[in-house]
Coordinates of C-alpha atoms and ligand atoms in Angstrom, one line a residue:
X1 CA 0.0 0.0 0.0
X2 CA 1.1 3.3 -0.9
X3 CA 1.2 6.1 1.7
X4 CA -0.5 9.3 1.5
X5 CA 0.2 12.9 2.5
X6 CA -2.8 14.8 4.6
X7 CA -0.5 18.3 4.6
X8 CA -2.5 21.3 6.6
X9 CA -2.9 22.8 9.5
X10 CA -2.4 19.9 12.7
X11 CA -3.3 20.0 16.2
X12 CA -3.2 16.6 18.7
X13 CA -2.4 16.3 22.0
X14 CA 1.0 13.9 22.3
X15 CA 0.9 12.2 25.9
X16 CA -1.4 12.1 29.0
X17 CA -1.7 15.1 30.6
X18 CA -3.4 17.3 33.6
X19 CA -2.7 20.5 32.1
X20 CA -3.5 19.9 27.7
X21 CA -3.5 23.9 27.4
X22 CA 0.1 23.5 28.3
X23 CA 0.7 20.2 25.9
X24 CA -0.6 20.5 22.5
X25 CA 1.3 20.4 19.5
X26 CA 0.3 22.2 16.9
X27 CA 1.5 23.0 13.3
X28 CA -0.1 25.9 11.0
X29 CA 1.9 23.8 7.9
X30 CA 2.3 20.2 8.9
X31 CA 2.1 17.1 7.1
X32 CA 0.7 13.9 8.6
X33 CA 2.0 11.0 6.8
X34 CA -0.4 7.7 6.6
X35 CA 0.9 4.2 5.7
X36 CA -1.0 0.8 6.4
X37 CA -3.7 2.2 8.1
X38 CA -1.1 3.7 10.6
X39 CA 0.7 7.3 10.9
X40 CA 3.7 6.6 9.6
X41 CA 5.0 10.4 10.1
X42 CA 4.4 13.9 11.9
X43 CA 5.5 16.5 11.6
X44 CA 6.4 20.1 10.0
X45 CA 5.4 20.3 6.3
X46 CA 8.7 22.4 5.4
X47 CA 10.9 20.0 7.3
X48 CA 9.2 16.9 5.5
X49 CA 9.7 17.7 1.9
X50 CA 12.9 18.9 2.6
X51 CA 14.1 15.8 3.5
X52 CA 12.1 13.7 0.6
X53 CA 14.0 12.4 -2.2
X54 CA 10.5 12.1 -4.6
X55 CA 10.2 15.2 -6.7
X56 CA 7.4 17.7 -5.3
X57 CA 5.0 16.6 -8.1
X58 CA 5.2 12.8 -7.4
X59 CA 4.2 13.0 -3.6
X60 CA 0.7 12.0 -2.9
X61 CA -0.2 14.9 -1.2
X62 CA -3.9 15.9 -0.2
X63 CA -4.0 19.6 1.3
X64 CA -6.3 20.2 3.5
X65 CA -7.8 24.0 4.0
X66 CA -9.1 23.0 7.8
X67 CA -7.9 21.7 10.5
X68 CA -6.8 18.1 11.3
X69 CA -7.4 16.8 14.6
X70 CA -7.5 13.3 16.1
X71 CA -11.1 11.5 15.2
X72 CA -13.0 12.5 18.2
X73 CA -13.9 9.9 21.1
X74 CA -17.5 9.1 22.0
X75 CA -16.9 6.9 25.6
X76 CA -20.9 6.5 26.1
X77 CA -23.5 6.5 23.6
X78 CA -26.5 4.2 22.8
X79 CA -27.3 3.3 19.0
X80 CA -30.5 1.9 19.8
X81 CA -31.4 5.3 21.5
X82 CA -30.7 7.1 17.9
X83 CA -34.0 6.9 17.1
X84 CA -36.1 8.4 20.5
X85 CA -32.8 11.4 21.0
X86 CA -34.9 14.5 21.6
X87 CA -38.2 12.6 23.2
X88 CA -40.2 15.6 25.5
X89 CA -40.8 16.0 29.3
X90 CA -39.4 13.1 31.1
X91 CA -36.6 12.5 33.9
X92 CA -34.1 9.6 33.7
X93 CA -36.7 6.4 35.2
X94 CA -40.1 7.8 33.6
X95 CA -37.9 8.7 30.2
X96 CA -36.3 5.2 30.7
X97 CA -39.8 3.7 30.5
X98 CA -41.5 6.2 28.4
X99 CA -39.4 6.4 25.3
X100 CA -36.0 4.1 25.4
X101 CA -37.5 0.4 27.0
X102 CA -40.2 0.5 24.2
X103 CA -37.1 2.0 21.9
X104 CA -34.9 -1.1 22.5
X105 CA -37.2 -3.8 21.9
X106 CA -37.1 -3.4 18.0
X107 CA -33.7 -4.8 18.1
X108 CA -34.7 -8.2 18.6
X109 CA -34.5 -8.0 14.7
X110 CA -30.9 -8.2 13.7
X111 CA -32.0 -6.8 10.9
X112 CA -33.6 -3.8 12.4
X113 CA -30.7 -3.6 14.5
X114 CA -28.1 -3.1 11.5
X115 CA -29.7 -1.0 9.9
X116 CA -30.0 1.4 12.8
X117 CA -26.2 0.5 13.4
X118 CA -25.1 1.2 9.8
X119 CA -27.6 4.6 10.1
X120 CA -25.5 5.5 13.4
X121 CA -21.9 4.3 12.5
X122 CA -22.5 7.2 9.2
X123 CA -24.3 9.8 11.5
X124 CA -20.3 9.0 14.3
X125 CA -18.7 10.0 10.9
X126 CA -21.0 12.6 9.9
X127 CA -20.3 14.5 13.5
X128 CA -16.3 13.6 13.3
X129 CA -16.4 10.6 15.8
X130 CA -14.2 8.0 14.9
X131 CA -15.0 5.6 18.1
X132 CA -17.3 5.2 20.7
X133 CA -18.2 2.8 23.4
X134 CA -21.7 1.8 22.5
X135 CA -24.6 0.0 24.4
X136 CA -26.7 -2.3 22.5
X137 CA -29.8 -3.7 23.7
X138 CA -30.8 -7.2 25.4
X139 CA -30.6 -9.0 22.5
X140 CA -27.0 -10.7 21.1
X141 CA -27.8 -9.9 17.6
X142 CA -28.0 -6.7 18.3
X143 CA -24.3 -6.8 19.3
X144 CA -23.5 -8.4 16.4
X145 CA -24.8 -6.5 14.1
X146 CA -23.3 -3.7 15.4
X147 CA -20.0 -5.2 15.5
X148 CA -20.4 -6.2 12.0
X149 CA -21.5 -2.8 10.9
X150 CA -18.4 -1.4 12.5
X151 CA -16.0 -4.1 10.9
X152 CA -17.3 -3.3 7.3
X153 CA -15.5 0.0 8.1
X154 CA -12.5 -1.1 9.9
X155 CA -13.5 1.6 13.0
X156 CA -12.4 1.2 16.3
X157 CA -15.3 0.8 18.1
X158 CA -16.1 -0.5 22.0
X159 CA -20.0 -2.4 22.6
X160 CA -21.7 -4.9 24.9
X161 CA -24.6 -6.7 25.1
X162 CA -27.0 -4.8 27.8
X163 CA -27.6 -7.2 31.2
X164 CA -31.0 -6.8 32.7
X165 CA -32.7 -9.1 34.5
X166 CA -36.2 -7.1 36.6
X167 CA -37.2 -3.8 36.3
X168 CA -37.5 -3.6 33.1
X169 CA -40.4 -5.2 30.6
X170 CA -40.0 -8.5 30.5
X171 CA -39.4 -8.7 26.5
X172 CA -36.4 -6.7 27.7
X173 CA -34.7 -9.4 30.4
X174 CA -32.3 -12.3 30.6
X175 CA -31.1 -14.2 33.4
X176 CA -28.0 -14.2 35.5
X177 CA -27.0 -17.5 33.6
X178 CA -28.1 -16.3 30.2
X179 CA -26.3 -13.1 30.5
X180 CA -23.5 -14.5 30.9
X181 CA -23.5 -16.8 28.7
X182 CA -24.5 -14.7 25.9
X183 CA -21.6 -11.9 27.2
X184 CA -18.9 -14.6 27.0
X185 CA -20.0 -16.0 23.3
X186 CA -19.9 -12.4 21.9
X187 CA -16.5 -11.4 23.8
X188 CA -15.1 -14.6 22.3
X189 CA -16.1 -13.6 19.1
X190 CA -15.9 -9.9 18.9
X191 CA -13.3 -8.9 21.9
X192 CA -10.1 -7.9 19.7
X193 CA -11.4 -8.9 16.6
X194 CA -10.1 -6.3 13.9
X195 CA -10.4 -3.3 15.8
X196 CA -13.6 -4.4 17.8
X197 CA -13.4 -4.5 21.6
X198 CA -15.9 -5.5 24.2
X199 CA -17.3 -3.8 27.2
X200 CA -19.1 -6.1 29.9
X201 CA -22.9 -3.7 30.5
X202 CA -25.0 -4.1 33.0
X203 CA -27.5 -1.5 32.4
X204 CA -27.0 0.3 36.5
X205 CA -28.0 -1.7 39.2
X206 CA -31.4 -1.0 39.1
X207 CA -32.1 -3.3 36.6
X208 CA -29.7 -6.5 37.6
X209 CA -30.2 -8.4 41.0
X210 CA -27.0 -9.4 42.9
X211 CA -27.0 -12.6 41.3
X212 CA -27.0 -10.8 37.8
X213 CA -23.8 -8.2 39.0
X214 CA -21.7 -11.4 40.6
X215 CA -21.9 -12.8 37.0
X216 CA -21.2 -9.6 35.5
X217 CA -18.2 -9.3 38.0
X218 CA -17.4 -13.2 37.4
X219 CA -17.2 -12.3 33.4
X220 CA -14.8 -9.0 34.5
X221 CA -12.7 -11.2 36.2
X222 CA -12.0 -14.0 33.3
X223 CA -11.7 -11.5 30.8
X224 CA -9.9 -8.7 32.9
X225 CA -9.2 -6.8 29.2
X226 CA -13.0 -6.2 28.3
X227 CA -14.3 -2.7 28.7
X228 CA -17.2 -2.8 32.0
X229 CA -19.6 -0.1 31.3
X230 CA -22.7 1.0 33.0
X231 CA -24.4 4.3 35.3
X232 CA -23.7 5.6 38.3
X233 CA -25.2 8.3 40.6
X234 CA -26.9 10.2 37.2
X235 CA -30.2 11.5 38.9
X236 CA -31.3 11.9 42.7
X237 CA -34.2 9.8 42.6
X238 CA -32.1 7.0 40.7
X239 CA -29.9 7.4 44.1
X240 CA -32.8 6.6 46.8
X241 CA -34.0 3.6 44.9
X242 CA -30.3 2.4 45.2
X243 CA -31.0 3.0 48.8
X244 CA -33.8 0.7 48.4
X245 CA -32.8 -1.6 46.6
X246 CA -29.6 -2.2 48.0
X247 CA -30.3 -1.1 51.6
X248 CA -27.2 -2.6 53.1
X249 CA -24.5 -0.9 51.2
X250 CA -23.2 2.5 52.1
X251 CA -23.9 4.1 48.8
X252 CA -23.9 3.6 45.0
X253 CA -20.7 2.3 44.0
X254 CA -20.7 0.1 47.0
X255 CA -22.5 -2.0 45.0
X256 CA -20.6 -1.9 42.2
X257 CA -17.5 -2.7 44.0
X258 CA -19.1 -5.4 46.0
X259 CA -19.4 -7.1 42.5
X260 CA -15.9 -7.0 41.1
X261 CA -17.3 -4.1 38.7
X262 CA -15.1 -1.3 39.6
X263 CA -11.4 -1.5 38.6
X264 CA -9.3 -0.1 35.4
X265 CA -11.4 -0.1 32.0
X266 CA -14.6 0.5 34.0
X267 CA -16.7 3.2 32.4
X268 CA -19.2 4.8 34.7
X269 CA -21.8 7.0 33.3
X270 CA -22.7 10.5 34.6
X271 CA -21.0 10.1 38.4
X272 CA -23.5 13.6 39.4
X273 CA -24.4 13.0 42.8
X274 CA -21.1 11.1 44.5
X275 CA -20.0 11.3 48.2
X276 CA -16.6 12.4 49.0
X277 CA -15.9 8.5 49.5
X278 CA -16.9 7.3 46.2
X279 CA -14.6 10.1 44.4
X280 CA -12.0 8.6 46.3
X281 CA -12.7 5.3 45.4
X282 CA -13.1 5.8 41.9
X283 CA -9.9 7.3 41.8
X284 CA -8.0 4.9 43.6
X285 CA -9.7 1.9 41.1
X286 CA -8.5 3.5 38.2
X287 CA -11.9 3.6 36.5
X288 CA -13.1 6.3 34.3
X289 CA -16.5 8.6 34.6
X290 CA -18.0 9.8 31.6
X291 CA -19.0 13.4 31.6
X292 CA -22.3 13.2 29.6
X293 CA -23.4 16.9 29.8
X294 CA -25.6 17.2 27.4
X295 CA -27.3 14.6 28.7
X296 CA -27.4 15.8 32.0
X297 CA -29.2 19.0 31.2
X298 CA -31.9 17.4 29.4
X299 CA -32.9 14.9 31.7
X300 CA -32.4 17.4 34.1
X301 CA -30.2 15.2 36.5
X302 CA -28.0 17.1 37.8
X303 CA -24.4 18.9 37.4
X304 CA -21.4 16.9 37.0
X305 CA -18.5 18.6 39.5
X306 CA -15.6 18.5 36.8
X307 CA -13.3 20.4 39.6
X308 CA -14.3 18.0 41.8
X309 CA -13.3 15.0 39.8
X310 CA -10.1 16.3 38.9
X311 CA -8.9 17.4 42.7
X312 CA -9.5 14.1 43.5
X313 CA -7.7 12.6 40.6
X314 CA -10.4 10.6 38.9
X315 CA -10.5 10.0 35.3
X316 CA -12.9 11.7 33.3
X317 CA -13.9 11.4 29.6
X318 CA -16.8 13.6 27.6
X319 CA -19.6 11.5 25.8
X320 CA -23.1 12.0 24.4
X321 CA -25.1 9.6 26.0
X322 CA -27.6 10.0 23.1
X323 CA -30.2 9.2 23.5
X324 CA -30.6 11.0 26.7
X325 CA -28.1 13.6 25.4
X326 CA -29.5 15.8 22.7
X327 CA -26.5 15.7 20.0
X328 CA -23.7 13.0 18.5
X329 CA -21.4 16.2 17.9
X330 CA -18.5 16.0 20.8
X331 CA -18.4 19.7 19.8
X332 CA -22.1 20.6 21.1
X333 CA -21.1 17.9 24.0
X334 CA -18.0 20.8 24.8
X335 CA -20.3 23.3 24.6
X336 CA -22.5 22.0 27.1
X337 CA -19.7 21.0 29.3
X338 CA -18.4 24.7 29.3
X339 CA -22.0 25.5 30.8
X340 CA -22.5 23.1 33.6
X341 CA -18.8 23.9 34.4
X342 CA -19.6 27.7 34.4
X343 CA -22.6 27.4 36.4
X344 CA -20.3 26.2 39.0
X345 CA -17.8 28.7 38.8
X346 CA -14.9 27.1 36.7
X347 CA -13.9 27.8 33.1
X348 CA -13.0 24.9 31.2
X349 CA -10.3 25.5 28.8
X350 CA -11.3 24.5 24.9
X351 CA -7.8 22.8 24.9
X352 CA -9.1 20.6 28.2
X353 CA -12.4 19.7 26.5
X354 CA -11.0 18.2 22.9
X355 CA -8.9 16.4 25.2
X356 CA -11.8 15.0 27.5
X357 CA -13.2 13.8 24.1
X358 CA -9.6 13.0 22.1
X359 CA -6.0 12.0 24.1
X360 CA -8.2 12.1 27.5
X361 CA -10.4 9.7 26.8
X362 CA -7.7 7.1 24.8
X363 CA -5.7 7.9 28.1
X364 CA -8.3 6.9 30.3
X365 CA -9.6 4.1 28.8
X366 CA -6.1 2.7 28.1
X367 CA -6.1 2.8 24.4
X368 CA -3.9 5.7 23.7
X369 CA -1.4 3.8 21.7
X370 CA -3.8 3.3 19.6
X371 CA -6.1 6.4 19.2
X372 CA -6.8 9.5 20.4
X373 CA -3.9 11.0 18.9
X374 CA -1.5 11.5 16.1
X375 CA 1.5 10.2 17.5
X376 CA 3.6 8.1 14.9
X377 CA 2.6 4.3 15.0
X378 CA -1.2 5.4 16.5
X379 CA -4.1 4.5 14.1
X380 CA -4.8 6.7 11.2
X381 CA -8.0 8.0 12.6
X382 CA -8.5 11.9 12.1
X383 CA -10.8 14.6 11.2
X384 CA -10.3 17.7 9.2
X385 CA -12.3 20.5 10.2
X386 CA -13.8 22.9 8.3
X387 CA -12.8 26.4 9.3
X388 CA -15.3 28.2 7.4
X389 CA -18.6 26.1 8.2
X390 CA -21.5 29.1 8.4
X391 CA -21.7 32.2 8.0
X392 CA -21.5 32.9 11.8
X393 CA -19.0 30.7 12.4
X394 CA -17.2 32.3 9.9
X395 CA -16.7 35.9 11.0
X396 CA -16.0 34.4 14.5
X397 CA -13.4 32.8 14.0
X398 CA -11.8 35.4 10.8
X399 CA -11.9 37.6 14.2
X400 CA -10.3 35.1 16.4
X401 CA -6.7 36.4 17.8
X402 CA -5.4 32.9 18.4
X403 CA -5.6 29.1 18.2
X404 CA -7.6 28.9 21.6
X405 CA -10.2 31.6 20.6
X406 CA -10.6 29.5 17.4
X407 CA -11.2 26.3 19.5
X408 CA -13.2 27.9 21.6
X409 CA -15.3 29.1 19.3
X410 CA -15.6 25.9 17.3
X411 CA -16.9 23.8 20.4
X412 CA -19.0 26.4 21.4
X413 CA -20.7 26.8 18.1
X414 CA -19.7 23.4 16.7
X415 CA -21.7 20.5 15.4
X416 CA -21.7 18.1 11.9
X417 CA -21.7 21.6 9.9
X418 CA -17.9 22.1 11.4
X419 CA -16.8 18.6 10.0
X420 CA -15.0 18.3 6.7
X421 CA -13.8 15.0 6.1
X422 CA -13.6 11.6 8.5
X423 CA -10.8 9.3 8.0
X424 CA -10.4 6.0 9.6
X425 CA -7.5 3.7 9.6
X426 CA -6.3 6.2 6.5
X427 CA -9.4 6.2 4.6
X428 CA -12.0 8.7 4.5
X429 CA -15.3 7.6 5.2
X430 CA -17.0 10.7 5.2
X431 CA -17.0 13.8 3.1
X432 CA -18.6 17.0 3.3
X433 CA -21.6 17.5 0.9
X434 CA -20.8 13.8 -0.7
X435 CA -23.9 11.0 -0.4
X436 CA -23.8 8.1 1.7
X437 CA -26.0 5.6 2.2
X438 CA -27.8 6.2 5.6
X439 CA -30.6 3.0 5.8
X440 CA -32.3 3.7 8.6
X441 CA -36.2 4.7 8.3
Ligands
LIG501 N1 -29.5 4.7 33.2 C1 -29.9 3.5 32.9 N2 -30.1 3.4 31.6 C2 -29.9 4.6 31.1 C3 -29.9 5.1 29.7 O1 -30.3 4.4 28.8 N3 -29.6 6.4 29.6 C4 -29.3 7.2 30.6 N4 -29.0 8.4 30.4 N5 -29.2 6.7 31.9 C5 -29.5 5.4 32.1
LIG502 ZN1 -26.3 6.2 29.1

């Protein structure tokens, strides 16, 4: 395979970091060299062809007027959810029952199933997301079609099979034993296939009995590289029917951790209303929680204390939680984390937020020598932005006096409109203003 040139304008964040304003690398002329599905080079544009024997002419160069970033990370979204995103009136358990349990039952179809995955995996492009960690539904097939859908693309994407054995309509439960069984058959199959990995996903615990988390926990334990992913402490009345249900644990990750469920490559959604202990503890495991602000405003749950998180050293990384959260763009999902962060008094930095949602996330969910960046070796997933996406948009940023005011005003404006071009594993799979094929109804 040949290689190609993307030469433009480059910005990535290179290593882990609690400070990103301070460690970004950026080039106004860089070049960002892609071979074997890898990036093979980075670096200065002027620096590059200086060095290159090939004449100018021969080079396959692409320029690219925008911006290339990293393809942005997605670390808790539900596909089957696509479809009810933007459903009126409801807080998390009467929105749960309302709009998403009768949502999620269609996917008992693997064919309805993959064409809602095929409709989503173009609508992560569309919106410059190059991976996510995805919820199905109950039902296997709908894993696997998901995984296929994913695979036909080569993307690096994360998904489980939901567990959920009472609460829920009944069309919507398995068993402790089926659960498992079901979870171990598709992490055989699907866990490092290609670029497919799996994440163990109990819905919260809520909707599993004890006997359905120790299996989860069991399965975490045999396959300690899967993903675990499931809610935590998202709205207050969520919180006293934890103290309900699970009267003899001292709070909400209690019960997590009681089950083996808590340790590195645990994903915990939302993390609003924790006690000083849980921070601690969450910290100390190594787990991650996903900031899901959008989310979190429209189901009115509650604020998520960035600040917080960060003093006590706990990993956080943005997501969308459509279909609770009201947009697949990570740049509308930084805009909305600016806001609950400003209504508590902190600023977050444009540089902080594309990491929460590029290096950050890969960081925190342990996959940042693959993605999340443009280091040499990572996986050629990017995005080029466009830079002159509305009119609005436009004057702003003609007006902006630096790369941060640029940033700034991309994520707080942002959306699909600000996406170019997608590329994954080197080749583009979305393009501004071309037709793809979107089969959902
Ligand atoms: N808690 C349990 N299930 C869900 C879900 O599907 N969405 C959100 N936002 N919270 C949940
Ligand atoms: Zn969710």
């Amino acid at each position: 395979m040949t290689r190609q040139i993307h030469r433009g304008s480059i910005l990535h964040f290179p290593k882990a970091s609690l400070n990103p304003s301070e460690h970004y690398q950026y080039w106004e002329d860089g070049v960002l060299v892609v071979k074997h599905g890898l990036i093979a080079h980075l670096g200065d544009a002027k620096d590059f062809l200086q060095a290159e024997t090939t004449p100018l002419a021969q080079l396959p160069i692409v320029k690219h007027q925008g911006l290339i970033i990293p393809g942005l990370i997605d670390s808790h979204v539900h596909y089957p959810q696509v479809e009810v995103i933007a459903s009126f009136g409801k807080q998390l358990l009467d929105w749960l029952n309302t709009y998403t349990f009768p949502a999620e039952q269609q996917f008992i179809e693997a064919a309805y199933a993959r064409g809602q995955a095929d409709f989503f995996l173009q609508q992560l492009f569309a919106h410059g997301t190059t991976t996510a960690s995805v919820y199905a539904t109950v039902h296997p097939q709908s894993v696997t079609s998901f995984f296929e859908a994913a695979q036909s693309h080569n993307a690096r994407m994360i998904c489980g099979k939901v567990l959920m054995d009472r609460n829920c309509p009944a069309a919507l439960q398995d068993t402790p034993d089926n659960g498992y069984y079901e979870s171990k058959q598709l992490i055989e199959q699907w866990h490092k296939n290609g670029r497919q990995l799996y994440a163990i996903t109990p819905r919260f615990a809520p909707t599993s009995s004890e006997a359905q988390l120790a299996k989860a926990g069991q399965l975490a334990k045999e396959h300690p590289d899967t993903f675990i992913q499931t809610h935590l402490s998202e709205n207050p009345n969520e919180v006293q029917w934890i103290n309900e249900l699970f009267p003899d644990y001292s709070d909400y990750l209690a019960v997590y951790e009681a089950h083996d469920l808590v340790r590195e490559k645990s994903l915990f959604g939302h993390g609003i209303h924790l006690t000083d202990r849980e921070y601690i503890a969450l910290a100390a495991s190594g787990a991650t929680i996903n900031f899901c602000p959008s989310s979190n405003l429209f189901l009115g749950s509650g604020l998520f204390n960035y600040q917080r998180a960060q003093a006590n050293g706990v990993s956080v990384a943005l997501a969308s939680d459509v279909g609770g959260g009201t947009s697949l763009s990570m740049f509308a999902n930084q805009a909305d984390a600016y806001k609950v962060c400003q209504l508590q008094q902190t600023s977050l930095s444009p540089f902080d937020s594309l990491y929460l949602c590029t290096q950050g996330a890969a960081v925190a969910m342990g996959i940042d020598t693959q993605i999340g960046n443009l280091n040499v070796g990572s996986e050629a997933d990017f995005v080029e932005l466009d830079m002159q996406p509305t009119p609005m948009l436009s004057q702003r940023l003609n007006k902006a006096r630096d790369l941060r005011e640029q940033l700034f005003a991309i994520n707080t404006l942002g959306d699909d409109r600000v996406i170019n071009a997608t590329y994954v594993a080197g080749k583009q799979v979305y393009k501004k203003g071309q037709h793809y094929v979107a089969t959902a109804v």
